[in-house]
Tab-separated table of N, CA, C and O in Angstrom:
chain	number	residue	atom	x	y	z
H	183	UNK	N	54.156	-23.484	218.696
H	183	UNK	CA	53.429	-24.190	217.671
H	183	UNK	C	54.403	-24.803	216.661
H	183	UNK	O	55.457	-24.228	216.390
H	184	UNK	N	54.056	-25.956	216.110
H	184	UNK	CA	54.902	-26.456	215.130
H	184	UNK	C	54.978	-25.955	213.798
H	184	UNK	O	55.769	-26.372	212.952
H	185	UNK	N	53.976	-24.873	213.598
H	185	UNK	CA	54.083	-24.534	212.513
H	185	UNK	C	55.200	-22.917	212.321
H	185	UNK	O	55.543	-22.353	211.282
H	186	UNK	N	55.494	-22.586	213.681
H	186	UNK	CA	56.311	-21.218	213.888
H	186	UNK	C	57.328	-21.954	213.792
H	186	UNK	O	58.357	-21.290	213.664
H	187	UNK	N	57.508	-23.282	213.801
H	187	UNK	CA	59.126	-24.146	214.160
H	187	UNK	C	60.167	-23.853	213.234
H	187	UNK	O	59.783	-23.009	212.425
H	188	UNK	N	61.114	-24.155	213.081
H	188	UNK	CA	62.350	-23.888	212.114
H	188	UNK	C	63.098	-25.188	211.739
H	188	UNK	O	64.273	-25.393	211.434
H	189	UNK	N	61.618	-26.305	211.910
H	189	UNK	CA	61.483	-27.896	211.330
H	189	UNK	C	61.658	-27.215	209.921
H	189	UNK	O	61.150	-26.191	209.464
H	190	UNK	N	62.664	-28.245	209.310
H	190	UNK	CA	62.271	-28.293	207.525
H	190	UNK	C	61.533	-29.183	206.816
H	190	UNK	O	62.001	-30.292	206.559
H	191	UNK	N	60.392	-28.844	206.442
H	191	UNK	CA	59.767	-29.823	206.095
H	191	UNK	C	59.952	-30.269	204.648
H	191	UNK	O	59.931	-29.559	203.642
H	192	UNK	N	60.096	-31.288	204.721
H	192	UNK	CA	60.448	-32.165	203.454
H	192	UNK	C	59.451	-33.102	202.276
H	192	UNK	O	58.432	-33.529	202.819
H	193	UNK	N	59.533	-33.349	201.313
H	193	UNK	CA	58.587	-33.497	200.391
H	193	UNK	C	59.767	-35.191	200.176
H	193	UNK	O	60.984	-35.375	200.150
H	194	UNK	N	58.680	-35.988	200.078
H	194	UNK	CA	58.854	-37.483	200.184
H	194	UNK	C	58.574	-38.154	198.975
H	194	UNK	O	57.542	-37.666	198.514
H	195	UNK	N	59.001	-39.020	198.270
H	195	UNK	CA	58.322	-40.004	197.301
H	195	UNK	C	57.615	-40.945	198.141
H	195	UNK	O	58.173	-41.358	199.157
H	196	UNK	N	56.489	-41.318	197.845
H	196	UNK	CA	55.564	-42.237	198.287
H	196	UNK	C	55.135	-43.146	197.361
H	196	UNK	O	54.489	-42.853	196.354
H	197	UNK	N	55.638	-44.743	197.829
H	197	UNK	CA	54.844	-46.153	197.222
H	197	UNK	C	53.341	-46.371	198.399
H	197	UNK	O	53.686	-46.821	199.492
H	198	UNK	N	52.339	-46.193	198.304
H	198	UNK	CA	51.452	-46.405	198.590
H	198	UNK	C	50.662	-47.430	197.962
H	198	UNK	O	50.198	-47.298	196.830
H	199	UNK	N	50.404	-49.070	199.119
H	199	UNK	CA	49.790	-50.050	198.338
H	199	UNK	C	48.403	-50.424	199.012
H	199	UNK	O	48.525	-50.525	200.232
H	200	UNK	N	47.497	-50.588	198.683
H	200	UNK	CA	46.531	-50.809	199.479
H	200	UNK	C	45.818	-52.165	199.074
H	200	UNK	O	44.693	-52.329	198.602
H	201	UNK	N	46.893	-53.178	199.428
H	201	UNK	CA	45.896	-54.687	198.960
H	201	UNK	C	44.402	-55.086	199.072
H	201	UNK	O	44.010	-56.050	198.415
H	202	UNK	N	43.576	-54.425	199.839
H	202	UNK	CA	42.018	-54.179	199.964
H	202	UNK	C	41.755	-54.007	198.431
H	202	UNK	O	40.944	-54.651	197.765
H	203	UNK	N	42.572	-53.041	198.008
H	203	UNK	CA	42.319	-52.371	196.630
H	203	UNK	C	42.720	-53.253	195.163
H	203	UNK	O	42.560	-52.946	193.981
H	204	UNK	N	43.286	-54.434	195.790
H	204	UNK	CA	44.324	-54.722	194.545
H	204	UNK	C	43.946	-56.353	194.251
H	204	UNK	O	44.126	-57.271	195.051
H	205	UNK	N	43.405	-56.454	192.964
H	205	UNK	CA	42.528	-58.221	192.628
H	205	UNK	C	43.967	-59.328	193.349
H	205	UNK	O	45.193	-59.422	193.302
H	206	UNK	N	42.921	-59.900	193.898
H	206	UNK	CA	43.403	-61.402	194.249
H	206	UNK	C	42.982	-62.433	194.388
H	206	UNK	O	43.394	-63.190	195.267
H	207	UNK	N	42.042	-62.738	193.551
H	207	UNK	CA	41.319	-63.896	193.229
H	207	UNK	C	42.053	-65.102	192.875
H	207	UNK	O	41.655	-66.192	193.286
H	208	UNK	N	43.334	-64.975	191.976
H	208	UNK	CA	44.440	-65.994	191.745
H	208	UNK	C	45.956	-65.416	192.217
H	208	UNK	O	46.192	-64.266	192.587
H	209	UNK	N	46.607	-66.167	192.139
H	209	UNK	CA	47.943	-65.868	192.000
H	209	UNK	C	48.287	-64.840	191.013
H	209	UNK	O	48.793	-63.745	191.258
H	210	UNK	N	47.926	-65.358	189.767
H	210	UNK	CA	48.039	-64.574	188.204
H	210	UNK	C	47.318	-63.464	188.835
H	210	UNK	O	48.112	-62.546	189.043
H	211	UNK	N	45.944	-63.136	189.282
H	211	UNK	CA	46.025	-62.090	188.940
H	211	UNK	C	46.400	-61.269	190.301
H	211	UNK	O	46.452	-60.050	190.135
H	212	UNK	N	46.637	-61.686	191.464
H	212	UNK	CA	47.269	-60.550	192.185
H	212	UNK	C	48.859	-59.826	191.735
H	212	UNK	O	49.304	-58.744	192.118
H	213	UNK	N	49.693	-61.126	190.529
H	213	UNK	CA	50.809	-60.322	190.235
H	213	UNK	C	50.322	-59.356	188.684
H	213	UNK	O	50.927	-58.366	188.274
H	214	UNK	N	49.451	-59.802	188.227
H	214	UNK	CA	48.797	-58.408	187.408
H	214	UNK	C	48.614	-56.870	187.955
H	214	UNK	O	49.095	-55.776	187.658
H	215	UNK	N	47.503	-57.447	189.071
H	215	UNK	CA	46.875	-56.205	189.806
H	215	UNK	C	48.126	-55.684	190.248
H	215	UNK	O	48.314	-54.510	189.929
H	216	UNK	N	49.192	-56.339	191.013
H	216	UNK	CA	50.173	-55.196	192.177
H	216	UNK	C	51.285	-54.665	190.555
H	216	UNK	O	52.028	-53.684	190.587
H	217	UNK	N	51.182	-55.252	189.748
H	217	UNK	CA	51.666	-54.700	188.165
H	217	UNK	C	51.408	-53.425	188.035
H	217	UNK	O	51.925	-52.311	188.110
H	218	UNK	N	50.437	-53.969	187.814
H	218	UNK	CA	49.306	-52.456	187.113
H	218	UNK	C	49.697	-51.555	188.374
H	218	UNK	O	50.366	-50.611	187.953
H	219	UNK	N	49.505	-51.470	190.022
H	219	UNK	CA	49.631	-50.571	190.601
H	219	UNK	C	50.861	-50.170	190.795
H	219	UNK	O	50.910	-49.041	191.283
H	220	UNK	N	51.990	-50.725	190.577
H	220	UNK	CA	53.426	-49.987	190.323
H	220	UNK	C	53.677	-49.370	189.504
H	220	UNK	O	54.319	-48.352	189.762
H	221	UNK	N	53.207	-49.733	187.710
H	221	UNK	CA	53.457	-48.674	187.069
H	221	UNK	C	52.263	-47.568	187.361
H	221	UNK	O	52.465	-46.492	186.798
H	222	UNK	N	51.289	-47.637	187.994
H	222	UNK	CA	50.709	-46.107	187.896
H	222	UNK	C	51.246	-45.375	188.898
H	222	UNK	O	51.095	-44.154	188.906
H	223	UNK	N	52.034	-46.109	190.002
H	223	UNK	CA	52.926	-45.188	190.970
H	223	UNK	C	54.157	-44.855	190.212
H	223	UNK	O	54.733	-43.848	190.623
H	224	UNK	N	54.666	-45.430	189.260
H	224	UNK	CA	55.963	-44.844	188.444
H	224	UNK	C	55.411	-43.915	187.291
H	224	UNK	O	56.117	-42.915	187.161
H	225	UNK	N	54.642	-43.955	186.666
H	225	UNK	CA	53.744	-42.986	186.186
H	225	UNK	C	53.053	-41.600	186.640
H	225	UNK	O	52.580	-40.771	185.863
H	226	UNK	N	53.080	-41.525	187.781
H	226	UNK	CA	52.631	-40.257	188.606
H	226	UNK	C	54.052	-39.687	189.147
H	226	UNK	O	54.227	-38.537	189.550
H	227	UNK	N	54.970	-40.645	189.084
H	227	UNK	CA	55.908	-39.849	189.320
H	227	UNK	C	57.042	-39.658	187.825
H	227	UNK	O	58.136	-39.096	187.865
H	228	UNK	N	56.424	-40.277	186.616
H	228	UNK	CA	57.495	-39.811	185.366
H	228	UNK	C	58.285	-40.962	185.309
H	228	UNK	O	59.387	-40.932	184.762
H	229	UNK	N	57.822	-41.989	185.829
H	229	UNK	CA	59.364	-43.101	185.750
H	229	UNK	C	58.641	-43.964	184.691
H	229	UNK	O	57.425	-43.957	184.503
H	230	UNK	N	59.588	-44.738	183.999
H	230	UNK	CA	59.263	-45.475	183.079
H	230	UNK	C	59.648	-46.834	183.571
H	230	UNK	O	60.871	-46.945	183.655
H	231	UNK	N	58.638	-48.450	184.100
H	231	UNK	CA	59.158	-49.428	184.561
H	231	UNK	C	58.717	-50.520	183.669
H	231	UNK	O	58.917	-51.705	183.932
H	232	UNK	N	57.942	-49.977	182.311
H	232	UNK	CA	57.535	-50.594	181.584
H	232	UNK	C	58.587	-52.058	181.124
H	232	UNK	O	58.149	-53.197	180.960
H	233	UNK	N	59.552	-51.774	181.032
H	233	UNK	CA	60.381	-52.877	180.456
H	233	UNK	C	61.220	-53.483	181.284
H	233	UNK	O	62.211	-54.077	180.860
H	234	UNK	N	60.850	-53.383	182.850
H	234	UNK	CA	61.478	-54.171	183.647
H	234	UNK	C	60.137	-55.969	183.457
H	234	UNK	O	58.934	-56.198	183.335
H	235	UNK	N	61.381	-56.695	183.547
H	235	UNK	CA	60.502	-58.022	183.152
H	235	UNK	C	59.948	-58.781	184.524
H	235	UNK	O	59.446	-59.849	184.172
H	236	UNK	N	59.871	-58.624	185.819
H	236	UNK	CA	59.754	-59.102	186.775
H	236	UNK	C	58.833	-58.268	187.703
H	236	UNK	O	59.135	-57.077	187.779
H	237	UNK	N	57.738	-58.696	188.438
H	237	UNK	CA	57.268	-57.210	189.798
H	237	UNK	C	58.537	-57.156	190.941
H	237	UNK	O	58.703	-56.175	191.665
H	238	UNK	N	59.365	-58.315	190.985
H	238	UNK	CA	60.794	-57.826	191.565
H	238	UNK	C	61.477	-56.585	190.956
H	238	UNK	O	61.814	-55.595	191.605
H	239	UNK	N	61.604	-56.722	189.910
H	239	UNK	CA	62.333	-55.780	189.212
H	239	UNK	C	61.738	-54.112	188.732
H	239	UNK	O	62.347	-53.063	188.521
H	240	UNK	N	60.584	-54.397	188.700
H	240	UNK	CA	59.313	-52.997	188.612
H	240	UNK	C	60.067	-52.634	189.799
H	240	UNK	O	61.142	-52.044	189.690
H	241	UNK	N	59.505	-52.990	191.081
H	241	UNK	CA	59.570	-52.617	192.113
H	241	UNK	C	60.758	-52.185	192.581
H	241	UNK	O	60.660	-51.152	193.244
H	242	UNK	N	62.307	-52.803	192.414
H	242	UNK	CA	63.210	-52.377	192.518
H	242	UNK	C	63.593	-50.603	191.665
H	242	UNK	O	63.763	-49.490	192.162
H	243	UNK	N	63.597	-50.961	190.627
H	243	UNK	CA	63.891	-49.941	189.764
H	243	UNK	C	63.442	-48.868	190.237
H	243	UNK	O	64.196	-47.916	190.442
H	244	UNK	N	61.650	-48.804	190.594
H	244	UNK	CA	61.060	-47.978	191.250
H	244	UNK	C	61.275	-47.349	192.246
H	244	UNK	O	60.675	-46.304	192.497
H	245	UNK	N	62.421	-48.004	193.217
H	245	UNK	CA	62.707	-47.502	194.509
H	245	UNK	C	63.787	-47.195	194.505
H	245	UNK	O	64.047	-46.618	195.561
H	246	UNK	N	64.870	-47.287	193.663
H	246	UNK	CA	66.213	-47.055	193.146
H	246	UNK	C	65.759	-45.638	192.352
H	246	UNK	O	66.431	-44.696	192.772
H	247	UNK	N	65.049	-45.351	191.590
H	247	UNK	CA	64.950	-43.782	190.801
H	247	UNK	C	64.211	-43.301	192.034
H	247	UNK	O	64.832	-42.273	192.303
H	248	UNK	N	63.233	-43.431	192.967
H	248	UNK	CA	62.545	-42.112	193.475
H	248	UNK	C	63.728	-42.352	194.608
H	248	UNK	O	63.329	-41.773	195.618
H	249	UNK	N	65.142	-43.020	194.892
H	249	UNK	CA	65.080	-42.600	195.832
H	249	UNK	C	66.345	-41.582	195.592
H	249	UNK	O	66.952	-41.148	196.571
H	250	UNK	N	66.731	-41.208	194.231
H	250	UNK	CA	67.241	-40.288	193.473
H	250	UNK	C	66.700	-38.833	193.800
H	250	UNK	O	67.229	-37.769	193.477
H	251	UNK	N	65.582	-39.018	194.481
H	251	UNK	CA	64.635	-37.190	195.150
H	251	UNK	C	65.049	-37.371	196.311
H	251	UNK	O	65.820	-36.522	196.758
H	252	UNK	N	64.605	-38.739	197.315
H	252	UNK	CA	64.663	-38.456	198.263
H	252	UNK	C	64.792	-39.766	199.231
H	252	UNK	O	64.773	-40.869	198.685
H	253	UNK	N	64.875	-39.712	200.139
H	253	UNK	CA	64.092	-41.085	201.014
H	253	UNK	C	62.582	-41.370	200.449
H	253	UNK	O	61.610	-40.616	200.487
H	254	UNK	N	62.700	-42.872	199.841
H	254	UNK	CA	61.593	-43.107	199.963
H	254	UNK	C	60.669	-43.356	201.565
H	254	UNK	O	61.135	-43.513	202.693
H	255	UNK	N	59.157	-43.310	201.087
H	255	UNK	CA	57.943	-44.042	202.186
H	255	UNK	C	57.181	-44.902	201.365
H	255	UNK	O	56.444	-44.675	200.405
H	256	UNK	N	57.644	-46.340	202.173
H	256	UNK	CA	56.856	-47.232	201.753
H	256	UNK	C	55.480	-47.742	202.344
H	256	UNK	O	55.636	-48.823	202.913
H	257	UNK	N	54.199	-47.286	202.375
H	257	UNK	CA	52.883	-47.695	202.834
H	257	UNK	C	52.281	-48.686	202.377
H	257	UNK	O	51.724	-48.748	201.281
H	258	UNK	N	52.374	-49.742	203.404
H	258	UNK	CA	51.255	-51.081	202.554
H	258	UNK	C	50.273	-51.120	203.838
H	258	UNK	O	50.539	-51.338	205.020
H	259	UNK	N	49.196	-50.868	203.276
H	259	UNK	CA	47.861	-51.361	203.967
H	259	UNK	C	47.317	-52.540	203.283
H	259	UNK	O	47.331	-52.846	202.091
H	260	UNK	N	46.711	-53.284	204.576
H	260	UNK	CA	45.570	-54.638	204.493
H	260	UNK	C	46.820	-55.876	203.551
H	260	UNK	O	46.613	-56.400	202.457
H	261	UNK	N	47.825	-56.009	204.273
H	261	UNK	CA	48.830	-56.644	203.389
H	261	UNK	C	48.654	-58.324	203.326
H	261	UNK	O	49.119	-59.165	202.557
H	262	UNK	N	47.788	-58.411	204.464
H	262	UNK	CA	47.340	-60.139	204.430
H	262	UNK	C	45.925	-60.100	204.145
H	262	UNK	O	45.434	-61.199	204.401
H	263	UNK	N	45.091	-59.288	203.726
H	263	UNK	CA	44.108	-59.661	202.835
H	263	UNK	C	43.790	-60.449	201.801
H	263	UNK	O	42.631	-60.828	201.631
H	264	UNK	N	45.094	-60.889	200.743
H	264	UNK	CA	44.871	-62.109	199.926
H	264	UNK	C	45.040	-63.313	200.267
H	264	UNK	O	44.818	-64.371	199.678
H	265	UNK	N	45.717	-62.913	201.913
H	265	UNK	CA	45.989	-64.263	202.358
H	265	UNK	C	45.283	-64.935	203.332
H	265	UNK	O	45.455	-66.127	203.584
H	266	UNK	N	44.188	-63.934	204.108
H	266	UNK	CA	43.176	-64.053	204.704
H	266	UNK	C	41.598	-64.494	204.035
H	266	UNK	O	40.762	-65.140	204.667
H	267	UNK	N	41.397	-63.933	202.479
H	267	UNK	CA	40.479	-64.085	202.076
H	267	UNK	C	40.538	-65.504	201.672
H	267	UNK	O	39.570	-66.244	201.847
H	268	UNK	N	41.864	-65.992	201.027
H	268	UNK	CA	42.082	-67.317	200.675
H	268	UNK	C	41.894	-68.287	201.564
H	268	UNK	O	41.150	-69.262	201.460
H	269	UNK	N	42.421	-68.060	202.228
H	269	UNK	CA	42.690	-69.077	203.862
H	269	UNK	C	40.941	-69.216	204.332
H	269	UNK	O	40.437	-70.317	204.554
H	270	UNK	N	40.271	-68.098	204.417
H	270	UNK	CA	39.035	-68.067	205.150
H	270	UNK	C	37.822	-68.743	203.834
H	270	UNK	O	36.746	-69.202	204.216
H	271	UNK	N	38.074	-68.723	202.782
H	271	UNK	CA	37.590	-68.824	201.560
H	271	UNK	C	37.416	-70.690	201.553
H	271	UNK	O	36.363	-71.263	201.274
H	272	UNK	N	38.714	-71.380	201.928
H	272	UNK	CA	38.813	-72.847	202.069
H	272	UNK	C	37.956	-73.143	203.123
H	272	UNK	O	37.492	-74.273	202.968
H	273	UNK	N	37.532	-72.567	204.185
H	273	UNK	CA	36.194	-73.715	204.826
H	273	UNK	C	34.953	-73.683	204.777
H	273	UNK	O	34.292	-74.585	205.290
């Protein structure tokens, strides 16, 4: 059994994005919405990305400190959803 194993199991930082979840009605506001959902992933983990000026730079910073614990995991679900709803939205 894998659980008798003498695997070490390891505890991960996780960016989990779920664009289903995240406004994209404009441009403006999908870089609001994926905003807002980076700092509450740097927030659950204690990081402060408040004063990075860019979602390049949120996002970097963010993956540069958690990966100070460990290897990050990066999860993006439904990642062409703003680009599907848009696209399908024009005919």
């Amino acid at each position: 059994m894998i659980s008798s194993s003498d695997y070490r199991w390891q505890e991960y930082p996780v960016i989990y994005l779920d664009f289903a979840d995240i406004s994209h009605e404009t441009a403006t506001e999908l870089k609001l919405s994926l905003g807002w959902a980076l700092n509450s992933i740097a927030q659950h983990y204690t990081i402060d990305i408040s004063q990075a000026p860019t979602l390049n730079a949120k996002f970097s910073f963010l993956v540069k400190q958690l990966a100070r614990k460990n290897k990050v995991v990066l999860l993006i679900d439904e990642y062409d959803k703003p680009v599907l709803d848009h696209y399908l939205s024009s005919y």
